[in-house]
PDB file of C-alpha atoms in Angstrom:
ATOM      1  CA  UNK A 285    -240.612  17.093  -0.245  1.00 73.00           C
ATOM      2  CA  UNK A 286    -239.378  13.317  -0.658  1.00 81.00           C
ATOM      3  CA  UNK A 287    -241.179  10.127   0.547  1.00 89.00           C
ATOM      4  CA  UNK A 288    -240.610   6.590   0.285  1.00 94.00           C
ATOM      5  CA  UNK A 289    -243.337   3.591   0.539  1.00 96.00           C
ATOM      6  CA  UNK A 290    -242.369   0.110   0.871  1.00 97.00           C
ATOM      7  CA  UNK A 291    -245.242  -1.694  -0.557  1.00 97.00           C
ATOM      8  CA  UNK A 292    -244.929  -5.152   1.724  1.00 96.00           C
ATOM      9  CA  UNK A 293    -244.450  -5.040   5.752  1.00 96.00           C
ATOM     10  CA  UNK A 294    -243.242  -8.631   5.941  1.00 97.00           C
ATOM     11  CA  UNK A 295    -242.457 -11.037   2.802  1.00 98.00           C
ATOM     12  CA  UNK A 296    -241.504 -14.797   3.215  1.00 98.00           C
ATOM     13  CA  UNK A 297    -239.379 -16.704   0.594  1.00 98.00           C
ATOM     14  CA  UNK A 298    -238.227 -20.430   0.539  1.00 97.00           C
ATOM     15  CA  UNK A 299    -234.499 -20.247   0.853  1.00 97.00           C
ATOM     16  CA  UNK A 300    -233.218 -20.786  -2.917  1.00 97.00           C
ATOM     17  CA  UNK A 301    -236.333 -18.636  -4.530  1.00 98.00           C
ATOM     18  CA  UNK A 302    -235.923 -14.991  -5.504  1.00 98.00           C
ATOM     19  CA  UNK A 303    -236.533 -12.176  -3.944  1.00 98.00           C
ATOM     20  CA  UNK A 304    -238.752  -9.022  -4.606  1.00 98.00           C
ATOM     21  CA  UNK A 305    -238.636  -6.274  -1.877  1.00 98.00           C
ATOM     22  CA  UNK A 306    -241.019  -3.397  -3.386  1.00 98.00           C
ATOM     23  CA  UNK A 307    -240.367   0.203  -2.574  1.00 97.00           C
ATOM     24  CA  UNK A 308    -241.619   3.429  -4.691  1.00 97.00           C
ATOM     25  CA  UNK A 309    -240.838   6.793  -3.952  1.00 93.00           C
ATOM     26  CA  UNK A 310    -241.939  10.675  -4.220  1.00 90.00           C
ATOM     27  CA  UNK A 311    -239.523  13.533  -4.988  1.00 82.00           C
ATOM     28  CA  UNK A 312    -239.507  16.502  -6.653  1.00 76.00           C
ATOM     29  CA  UNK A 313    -235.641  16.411  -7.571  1.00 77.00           C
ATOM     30  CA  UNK A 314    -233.858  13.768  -8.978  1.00 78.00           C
ATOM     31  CA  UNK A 315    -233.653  11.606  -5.736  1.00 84.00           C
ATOM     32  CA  UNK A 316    -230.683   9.275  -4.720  1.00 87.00           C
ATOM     33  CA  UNK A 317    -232.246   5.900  -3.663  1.00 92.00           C
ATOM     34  CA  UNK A 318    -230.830   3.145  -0.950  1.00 94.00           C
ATOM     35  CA  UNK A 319    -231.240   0.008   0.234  1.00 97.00           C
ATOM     36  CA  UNK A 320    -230.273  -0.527   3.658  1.00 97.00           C
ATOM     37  CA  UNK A 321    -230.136  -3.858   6.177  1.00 97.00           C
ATOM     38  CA  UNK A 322    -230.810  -4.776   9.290  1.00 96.00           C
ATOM     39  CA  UNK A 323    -230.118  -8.072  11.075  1.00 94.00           C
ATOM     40  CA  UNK A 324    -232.059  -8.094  14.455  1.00 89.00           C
ATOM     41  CA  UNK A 325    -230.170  -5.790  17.429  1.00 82.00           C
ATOM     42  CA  UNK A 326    -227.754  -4.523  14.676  1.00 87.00           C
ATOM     43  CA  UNK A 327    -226.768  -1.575  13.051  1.00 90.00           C
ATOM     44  CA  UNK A 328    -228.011  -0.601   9.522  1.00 94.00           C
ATOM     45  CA  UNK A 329    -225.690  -1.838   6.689  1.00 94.00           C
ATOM     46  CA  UNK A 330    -225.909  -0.320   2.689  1.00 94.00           C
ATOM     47  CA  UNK A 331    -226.971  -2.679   0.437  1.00 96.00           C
ATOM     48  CA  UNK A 332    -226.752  -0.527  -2.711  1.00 94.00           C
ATOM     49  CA  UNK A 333    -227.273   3.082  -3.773  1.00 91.00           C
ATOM     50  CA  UNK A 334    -228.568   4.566  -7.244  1.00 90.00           C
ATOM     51  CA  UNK A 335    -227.237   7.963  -7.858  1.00 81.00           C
ATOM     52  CA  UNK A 336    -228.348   9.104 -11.318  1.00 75.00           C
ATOM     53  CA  UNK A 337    -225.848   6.834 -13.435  1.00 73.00           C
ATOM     54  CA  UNK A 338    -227.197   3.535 -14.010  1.00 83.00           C
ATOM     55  CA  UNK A 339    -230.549   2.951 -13.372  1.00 89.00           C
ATOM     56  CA  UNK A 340    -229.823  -1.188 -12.462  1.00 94.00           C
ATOM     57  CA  UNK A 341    -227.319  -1.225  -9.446  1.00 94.00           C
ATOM     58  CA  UNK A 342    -225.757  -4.183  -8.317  1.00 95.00           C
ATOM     59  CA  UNK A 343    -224.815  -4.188  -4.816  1.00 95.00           C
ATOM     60  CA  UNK A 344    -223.628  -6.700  -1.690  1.00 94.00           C
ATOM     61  CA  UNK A 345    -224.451  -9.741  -1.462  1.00 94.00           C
ATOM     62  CA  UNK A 346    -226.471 -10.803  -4.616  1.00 96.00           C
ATOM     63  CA  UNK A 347    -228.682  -7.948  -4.053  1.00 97.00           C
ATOM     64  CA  UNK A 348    -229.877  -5.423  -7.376  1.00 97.00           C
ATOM     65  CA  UNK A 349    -231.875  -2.689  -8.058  1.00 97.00           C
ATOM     66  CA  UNK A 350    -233.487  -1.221 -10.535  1.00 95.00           C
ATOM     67  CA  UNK A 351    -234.709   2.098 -10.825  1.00 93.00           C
ATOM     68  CA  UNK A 352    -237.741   3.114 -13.070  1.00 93.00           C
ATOM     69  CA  UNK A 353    -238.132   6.810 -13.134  1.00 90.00           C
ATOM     70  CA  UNK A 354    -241.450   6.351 -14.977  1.00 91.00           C
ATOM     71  CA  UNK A 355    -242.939   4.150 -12.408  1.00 93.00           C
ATOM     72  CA  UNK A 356    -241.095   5.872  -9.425  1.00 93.00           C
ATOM     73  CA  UNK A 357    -239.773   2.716  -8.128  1.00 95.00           C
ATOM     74  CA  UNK A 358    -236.706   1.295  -7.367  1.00 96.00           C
ATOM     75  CA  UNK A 359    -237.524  -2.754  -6.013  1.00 98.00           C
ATOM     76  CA  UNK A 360    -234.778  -4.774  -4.992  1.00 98.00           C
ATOM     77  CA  UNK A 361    -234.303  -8.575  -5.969  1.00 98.00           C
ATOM     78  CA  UNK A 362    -232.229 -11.260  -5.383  1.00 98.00           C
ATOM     79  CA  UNK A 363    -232.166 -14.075  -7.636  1.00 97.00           C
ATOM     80  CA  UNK A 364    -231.485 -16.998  -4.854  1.00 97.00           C
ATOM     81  CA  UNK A 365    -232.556 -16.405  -1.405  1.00 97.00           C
ATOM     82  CA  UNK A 366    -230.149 -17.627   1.595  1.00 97.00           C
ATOM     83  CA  UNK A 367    -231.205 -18.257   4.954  1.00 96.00           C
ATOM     84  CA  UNK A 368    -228.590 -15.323   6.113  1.00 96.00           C
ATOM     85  CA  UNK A 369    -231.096 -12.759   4.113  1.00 97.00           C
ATOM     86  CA  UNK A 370    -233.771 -12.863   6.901  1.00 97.00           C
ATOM     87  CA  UNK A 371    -233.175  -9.322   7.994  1.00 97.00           C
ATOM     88  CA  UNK A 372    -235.629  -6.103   7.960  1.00 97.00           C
ATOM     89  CA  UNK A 373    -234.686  -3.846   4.932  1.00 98.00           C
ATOM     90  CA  UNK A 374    -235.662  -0.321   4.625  1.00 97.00           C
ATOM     91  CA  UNK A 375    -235.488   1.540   1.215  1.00 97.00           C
ATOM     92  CA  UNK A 376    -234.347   5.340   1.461  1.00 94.00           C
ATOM     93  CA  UNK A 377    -234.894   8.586  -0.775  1.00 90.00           C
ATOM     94  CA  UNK A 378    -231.988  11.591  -0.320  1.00 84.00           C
ATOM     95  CA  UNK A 379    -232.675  14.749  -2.405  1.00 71.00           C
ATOM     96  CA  UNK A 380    -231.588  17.805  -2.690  1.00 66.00           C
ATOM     97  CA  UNK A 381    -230.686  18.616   1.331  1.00 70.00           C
ATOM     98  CA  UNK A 382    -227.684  16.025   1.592  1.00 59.00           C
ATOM     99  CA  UNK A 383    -229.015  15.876   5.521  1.00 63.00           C
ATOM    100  CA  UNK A 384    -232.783  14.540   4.979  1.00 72.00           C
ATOM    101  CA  UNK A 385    -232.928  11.540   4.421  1.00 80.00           C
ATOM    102  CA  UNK A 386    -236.528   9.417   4.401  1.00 88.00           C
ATOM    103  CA  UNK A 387    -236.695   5.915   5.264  1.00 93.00           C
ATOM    104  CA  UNK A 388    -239.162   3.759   4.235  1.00 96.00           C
ATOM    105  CA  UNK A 389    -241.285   1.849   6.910  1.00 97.00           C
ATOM    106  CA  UNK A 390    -239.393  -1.093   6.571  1.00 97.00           C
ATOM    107  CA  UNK A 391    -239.765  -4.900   5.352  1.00 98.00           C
ATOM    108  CA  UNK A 392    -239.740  -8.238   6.914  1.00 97.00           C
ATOM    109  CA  UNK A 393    -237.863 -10.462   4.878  1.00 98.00           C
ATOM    110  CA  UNK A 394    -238.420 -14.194   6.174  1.00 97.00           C
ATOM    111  CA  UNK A 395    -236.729 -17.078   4.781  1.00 97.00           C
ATOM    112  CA  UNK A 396    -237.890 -20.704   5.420  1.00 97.00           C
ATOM    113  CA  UNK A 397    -235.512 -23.680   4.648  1.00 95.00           C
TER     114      UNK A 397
ATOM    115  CA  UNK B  28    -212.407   1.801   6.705  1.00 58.00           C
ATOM    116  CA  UNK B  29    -216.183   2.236   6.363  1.00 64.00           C
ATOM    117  CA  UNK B  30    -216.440   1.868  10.040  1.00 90.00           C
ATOM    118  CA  UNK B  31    -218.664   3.855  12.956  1.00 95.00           C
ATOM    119  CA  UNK B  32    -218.196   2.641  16.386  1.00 96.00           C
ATOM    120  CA  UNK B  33    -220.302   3.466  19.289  1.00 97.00           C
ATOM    121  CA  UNK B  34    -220.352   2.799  22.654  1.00 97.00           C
ATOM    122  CA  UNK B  35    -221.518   1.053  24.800  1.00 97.00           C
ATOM    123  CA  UNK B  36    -223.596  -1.372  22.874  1.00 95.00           C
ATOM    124  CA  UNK B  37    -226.002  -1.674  26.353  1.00 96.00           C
ATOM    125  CA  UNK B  38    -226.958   0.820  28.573  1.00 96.00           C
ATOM    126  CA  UNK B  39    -229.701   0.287  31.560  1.00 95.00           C
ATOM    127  CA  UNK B  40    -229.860   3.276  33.314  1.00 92.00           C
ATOM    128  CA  UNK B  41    -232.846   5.091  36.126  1.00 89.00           C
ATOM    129  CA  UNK B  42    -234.837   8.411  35.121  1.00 88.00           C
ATOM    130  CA  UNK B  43    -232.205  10.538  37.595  1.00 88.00           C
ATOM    131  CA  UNK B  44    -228.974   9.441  35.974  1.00 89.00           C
ATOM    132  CA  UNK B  45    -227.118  10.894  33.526  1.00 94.00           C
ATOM    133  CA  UNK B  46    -224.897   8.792  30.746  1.00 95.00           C
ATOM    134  CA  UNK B  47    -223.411   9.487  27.652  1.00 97.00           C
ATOM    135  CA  UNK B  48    -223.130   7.489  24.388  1.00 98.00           C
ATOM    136  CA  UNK B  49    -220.181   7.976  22.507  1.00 98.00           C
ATOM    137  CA  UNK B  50    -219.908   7.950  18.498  1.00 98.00           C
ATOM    138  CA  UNK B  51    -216.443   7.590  16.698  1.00 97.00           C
ATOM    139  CA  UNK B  52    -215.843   7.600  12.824  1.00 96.00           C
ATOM    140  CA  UNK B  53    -212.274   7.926  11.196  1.00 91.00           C
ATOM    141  CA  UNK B  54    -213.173   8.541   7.487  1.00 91.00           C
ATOM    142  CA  UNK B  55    -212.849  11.991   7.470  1.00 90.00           C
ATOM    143  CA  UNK B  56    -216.862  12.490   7.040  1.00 90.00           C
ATOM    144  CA  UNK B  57    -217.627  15.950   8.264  1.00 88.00           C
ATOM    145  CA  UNK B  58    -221.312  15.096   8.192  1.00 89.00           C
ATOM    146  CA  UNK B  59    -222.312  13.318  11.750  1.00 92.00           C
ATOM    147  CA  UNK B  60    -226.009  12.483  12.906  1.00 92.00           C
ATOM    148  CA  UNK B  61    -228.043  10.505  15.854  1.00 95.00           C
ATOM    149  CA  UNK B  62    -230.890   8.708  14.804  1.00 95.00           C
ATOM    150  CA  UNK B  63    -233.191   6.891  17.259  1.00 96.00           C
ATOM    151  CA  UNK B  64    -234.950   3.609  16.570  1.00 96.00           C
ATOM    152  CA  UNK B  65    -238.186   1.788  18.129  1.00 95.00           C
ATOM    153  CA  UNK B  66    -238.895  -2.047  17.789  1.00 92.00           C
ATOM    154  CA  UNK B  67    -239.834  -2.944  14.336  1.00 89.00           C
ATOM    155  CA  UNK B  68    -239.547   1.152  13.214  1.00 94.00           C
ATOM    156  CA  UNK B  69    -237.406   2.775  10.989  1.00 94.00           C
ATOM    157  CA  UNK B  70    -234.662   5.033  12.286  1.00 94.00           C
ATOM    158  CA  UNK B  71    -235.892   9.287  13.306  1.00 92.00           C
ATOM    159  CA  UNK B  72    -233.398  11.686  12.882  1.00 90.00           C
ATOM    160  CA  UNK B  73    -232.688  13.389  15.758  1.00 93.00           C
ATOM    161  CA  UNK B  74    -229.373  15.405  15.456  1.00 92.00           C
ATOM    162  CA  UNK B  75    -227.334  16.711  12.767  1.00 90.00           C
ATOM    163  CA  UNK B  76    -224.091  17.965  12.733  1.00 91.00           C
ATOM    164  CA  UNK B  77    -221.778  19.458   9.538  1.00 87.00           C
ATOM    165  CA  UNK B  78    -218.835  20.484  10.129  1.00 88.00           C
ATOM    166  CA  UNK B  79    -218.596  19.979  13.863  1.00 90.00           C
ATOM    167  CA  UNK B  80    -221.989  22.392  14.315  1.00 89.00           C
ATOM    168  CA  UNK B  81    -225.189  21.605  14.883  1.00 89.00           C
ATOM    169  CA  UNK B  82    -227.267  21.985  11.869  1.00 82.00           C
ATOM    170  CA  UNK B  83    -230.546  20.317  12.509  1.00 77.00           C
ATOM    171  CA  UNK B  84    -232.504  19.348  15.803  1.00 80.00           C
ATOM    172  CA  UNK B  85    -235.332  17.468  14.939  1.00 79.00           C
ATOM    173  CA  UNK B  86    -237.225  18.987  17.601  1.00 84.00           C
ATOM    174  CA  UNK B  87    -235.613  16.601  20.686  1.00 91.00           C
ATOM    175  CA  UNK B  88    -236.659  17.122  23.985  1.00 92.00           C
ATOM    176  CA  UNK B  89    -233.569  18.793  25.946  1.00 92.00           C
ATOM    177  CA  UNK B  90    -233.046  15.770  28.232  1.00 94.00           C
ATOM    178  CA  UNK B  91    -230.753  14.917  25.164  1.00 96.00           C
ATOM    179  CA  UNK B  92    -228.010  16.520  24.901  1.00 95.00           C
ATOM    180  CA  UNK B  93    -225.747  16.064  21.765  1.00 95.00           C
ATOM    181  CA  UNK B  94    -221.678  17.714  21.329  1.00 96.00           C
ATOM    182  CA  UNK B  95    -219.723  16.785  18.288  1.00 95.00           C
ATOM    183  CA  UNK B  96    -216.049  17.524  20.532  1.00 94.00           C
ATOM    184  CA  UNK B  97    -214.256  17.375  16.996  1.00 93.00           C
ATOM    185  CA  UNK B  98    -214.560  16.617  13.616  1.00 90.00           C
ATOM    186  CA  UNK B  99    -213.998  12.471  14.498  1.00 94.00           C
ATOM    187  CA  UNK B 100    -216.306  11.996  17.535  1.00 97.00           C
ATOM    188  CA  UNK B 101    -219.884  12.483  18.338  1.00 97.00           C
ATOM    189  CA  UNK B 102    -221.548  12.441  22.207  1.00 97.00           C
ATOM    190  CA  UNK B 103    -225.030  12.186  22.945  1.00 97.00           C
ATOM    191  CA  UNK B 104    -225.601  12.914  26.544  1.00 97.00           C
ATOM    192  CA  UNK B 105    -228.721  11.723  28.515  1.00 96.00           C
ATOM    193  CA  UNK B 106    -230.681  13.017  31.777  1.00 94.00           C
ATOM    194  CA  UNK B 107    -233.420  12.822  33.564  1.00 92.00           C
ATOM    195  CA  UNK B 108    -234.571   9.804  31.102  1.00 93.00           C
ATOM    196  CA  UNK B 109    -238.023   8.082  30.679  1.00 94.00           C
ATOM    197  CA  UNK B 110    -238.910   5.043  29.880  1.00 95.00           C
ATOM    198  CA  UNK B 111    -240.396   5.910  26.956  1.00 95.00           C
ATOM    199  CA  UNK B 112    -236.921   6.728  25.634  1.00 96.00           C
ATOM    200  CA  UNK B 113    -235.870   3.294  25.490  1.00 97.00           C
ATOM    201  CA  UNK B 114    -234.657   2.487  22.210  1.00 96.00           C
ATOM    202  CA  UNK B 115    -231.742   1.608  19.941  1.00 96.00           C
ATOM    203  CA  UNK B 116    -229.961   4.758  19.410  1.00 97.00           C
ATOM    204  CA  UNK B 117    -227.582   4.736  16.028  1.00 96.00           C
ATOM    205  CA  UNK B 118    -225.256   6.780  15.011  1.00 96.00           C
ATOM    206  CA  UNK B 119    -224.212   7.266  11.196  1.00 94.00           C
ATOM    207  CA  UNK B 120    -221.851   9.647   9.768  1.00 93.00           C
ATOM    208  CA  UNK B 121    -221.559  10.520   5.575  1.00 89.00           C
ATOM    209  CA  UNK B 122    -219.087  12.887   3.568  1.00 87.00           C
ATOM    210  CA  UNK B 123    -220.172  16.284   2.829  1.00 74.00           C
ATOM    211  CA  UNK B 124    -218.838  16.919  -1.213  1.00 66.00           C
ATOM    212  CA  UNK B 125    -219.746  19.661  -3.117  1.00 59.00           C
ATOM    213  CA  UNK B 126    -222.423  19.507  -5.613  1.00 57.00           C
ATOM    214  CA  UNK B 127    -222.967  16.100  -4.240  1.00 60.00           C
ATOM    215  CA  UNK B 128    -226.079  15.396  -3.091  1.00 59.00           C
ATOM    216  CA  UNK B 129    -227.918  12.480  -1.137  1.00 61.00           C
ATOM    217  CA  UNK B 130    -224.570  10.543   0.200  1.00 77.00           C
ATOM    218  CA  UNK B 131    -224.281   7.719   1.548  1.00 85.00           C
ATOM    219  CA  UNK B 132    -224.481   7.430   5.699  1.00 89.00           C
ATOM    220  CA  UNK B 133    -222.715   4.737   7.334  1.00 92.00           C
ATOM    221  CA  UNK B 134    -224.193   3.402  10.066  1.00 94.00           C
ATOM    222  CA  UNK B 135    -222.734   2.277  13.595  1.00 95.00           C
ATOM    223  CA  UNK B 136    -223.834  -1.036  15.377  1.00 95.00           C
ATOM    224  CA  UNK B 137    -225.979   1.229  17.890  1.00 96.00           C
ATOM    225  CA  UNK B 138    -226.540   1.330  21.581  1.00 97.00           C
ATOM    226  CA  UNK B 139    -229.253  -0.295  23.049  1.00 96.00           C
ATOM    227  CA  UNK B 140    -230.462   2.061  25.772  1.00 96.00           C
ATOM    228  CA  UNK B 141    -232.981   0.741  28.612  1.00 96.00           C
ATOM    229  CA  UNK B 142    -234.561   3.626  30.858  1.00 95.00           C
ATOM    230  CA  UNK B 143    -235.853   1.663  34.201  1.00 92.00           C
TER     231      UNK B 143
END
């Protein structure tokens, strides 16, 4: 069985700081890993993905990834943080059953001006 | 196109109506599911359908009712609704490959569905 944990429910930046959005995971197989978005009363948008070839990803929107088999995590980060990041962000682990999918609980990102 | 469109994106309906949200990909996925999401909650699967077949039923109560008419188009059809249902139902759709695991699932905009 897979399972995801992201570390932080809610995480505030100053607009212009990075970002660090922590997630780890649990799976017996080699796991594919995502990063998903949500802006408030919208749908869920893919960030990035990391599917066994490159362990740092770069996706949309200034967002990366790195994924650290020995740690079983896979954080995101964004170098500058813009006021259009505030959004909820959910980190998700896909094994071996190309239907199950787990989502992680979720994170808060809040940026102030 | 990475695009899933569902409709309607509001729905207020009573406990004895019945409605039906409607789910519509065009990139050939064969892979087609309904999630439901809670305020400030992560998506739950509830339906799964490959190949036009259901394939997994997350253990929904029966007063949802989902049909995948074809391989492009995915219904989820409601009755006898409570309030607890109320919720922002998405719908996301992925390819199926061979010897491809853990694909990506593109998600829809949702429908946000009010049970007075």
């Amino acid at each position: 069985a897979q399972s995801v944990t992201q570390l932080d429910s809610h995480v505030s930046v100053s607009e212009g700081t990075p970002v660090l959005l922590r997630c780890n995971y649990s799976s017996s197989y080699s796991p594919s890993l995502f990063w998903y978005v949500q802006h408030p009363n919208k749908g869920l948008q893919l960030l990035l993905k990391y599917t066994s070839a490159a362990t740092l990803v770069k996706g949309i929107n200034g967002f990366e990834a790195e994924f650290k088999k020995s740690e079983t995590s896979f954080h995101l980060t964004k170098p500058s943080a813009h006021m259009s990041d505030a959004a909820e962000y959910f980190c998700v682990v896909s094994t071996i059953d190309p239907n199950d999918m787990r989502f992680g609980a979720g994170t808060r990102l809040t940026v102030k001006p | 196109d990475t695009e899933v469109t569902q409709t309607p994106k509001h729905l207020v309906m009573g406990m004895t109506n019945k409605k039906s949200l409607k789910c519509e990909q065009h990139m050939g996925h064969r892979a087609m599911y309904w999630y439901k999401q809670k305020a400030k909650k992560p998506p739950e699967l509830m339906f799964v359908y490959s190949y036009e077949k259901l394939s997994i039923n997350e253990s929904v109560p029966s007063r949802f009712s989902p049909e995948c008419p074809n391989s492009s188009l995915l219904n989820l059809h409601l009755h006898a609704l409570q309030p607890e249902d109320s919720a922002l139902y998405l719908c996301a759709s992925s390819p199926i490959r061979r010897g491809i695991y853990g694909d990506t699932q593109y998600f829809g905009p949702g429908t946000r569905l009010t049970v007075l």
